[in-house]
Every structure is written in structure tokens, then in C-alpha cells.
CSV table of C-alpha atoms in Angstrom, one decimal:
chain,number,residue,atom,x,y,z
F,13,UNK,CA,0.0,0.0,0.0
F,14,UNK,CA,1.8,3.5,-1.4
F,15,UNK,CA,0.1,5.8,1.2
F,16,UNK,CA,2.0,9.1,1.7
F,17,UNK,CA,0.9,10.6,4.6
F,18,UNK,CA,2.6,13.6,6.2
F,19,UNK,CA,0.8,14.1,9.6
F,20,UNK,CA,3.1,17.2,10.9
F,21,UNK,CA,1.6,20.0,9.1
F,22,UNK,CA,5.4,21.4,7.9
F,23,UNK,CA,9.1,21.5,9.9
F,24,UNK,CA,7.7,24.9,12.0
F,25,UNK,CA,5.2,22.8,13.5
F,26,UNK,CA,6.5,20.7,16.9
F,27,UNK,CA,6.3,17.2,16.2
F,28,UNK,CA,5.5,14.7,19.0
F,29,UNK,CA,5.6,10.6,18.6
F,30,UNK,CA,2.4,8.2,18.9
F,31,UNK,CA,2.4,4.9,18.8
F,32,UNK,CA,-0.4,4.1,16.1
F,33,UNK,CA,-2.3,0.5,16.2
F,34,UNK,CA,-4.7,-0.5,14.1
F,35,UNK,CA,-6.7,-4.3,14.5
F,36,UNK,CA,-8.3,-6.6,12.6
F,37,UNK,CA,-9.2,-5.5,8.9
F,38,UNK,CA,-8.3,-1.6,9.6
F,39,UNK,CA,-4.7,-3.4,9.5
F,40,UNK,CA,-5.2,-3.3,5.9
F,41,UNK,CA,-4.6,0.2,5.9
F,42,UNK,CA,-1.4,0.8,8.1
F,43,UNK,CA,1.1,1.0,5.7
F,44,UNK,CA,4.1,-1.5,6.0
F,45,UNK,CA,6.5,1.6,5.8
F,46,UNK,CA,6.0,5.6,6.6
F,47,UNK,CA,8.4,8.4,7.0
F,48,UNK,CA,11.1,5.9,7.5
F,49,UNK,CA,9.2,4.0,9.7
F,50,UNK,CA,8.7,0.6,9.4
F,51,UNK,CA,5.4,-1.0,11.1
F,52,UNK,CA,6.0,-3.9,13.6
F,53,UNK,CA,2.8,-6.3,12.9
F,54,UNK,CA,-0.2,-4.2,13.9
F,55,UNK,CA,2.0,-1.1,15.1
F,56,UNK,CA,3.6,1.9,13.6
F,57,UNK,CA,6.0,4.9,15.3
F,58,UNK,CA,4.3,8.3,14.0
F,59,UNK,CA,5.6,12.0,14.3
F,60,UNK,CA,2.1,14.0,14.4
F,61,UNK,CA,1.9,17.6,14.9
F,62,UNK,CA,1.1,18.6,18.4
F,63,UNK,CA,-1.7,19.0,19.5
F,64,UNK,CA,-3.2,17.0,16.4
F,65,UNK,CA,-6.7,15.1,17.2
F,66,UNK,CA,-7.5,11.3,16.9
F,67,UNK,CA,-10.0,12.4,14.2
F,68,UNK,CA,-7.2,14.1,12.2
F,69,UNK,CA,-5.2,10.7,12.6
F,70,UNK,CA,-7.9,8.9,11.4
F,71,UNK,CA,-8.8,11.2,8.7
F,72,UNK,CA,-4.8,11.3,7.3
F,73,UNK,CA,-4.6,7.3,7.1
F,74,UNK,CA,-7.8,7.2,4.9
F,75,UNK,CA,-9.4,5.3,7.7
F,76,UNK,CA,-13.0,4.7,6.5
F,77,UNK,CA,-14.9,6.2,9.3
F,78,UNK,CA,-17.9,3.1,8.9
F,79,UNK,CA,-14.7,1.3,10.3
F,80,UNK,CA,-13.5,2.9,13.3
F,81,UNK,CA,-15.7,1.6,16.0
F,82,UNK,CA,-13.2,1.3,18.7
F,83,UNK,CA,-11.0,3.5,19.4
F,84,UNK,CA,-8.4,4.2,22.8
F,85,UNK,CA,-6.0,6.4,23.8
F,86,UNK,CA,-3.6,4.6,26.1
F,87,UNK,CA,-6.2,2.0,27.2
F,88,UNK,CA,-8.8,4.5,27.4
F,89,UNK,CA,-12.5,4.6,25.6
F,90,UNK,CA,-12.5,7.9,23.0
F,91,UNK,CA,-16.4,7.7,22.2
F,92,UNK,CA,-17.2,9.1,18.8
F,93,UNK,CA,-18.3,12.6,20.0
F,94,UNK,CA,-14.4,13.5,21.4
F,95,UNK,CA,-12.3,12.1,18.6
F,96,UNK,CA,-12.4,15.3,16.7
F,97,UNK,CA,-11.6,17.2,20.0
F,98,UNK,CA,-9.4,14.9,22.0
F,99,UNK,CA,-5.5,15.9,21.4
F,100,UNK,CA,-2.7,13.4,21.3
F,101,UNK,CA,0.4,13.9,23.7
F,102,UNK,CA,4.2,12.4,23.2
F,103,UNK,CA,4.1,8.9,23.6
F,104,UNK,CA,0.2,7.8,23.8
F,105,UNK,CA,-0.7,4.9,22.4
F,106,UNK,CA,-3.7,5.2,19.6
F,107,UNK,CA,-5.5,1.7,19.1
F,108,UNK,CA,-8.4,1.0,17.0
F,109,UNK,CA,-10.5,-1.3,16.1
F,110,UNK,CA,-13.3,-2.0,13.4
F,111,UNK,CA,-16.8,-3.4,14.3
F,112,UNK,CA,-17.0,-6.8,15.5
F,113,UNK,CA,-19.6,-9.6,14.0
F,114,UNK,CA,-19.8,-12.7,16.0
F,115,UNK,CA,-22.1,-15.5,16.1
């Protein structure tokens, strides 16, 4: 997957590193390498502008947003209403997963 995505907005902007995990089929999407990043299984290092919301994350990585269903910030629930508001810091941990079907 060729995805180019540039989270910090430009070299002015202070860039802070998330940890960025994505499950199950939104897997698909994390790109094997980015930035000069390689991913490790499920898991990729990201420089992010600070300040820059989950949403944003989401919306950079082409995430569809039908797929996002769950979604934490260092272990903890970010409902839906607070992912456009809710600012990463150094070192958190952003984990997602898609919607779950079971039987």
C-alpha cells in the first residue's frame, strides 16, 4: 500500500511521537513503511503535529470512518463525539478497532 501521509503540518510545526495500532481489517490500511518508519505487525512509530486530534489521525490514514468503532487512547475509551476534540500527547498509544460480528 503506497500511502504518503505527512501528519506534521510542515518542519515549523513541533512534532510529538504516537504509537499508532490498528486491528483486525483496519490493519489493511497501516502501511508496511512511513516516514522511514517501518510498522511492527499491527504497530507503527508516528511524528504528528502537536496537539493533532485522533480524528485528524484517522482522517490522514484514509481510515473509512464506517470502520472505526473502537478506538483508545492509552487503554482508554474515546467515544465518537471526542475524537475530533481529543489531542494526542508524546508517547500515547492510539488503538483502533473495526466493528466486531460474531455468532
Amino acid at each position: 500500500m503506497g500511502v504518503e501521509v505527512r501528519l506534521t503540518n510542515d518542519a515549523r510545526n513541533a512534532a510529538v511521537e504516537i504509537t499508532l495500532k490498528l486491528y483486525a481489517t483496519l490493519g489493511d490500511y497501516l502501511p508496511h513503511e512511513l516516514n522511514g518508519r517501518v510498522r511492527a505487525h499491527n504497530e507503527l512509530q508516528l511524528d504528528v503535529a502537536e496537539g493533532v486530534t485522533v480524528q485528524h489521525v484517522i482522517n490522514q490514514m484514509h481510515l473509512p470512518s464506517g470502520m472505526v468503532h473502537l478506538v483508545l487512547v492509552n487503554g482508554v475509551y474515546v467515544p465518537p463525539s471526542a475524537r475530533a476534540t481529543h489531542a494526542l500527547n508524546p508517547g500515547d498509544a492510539l488503538a483502533m478497532w473495526p466493528p466486531i460480528a460474531g455468532g
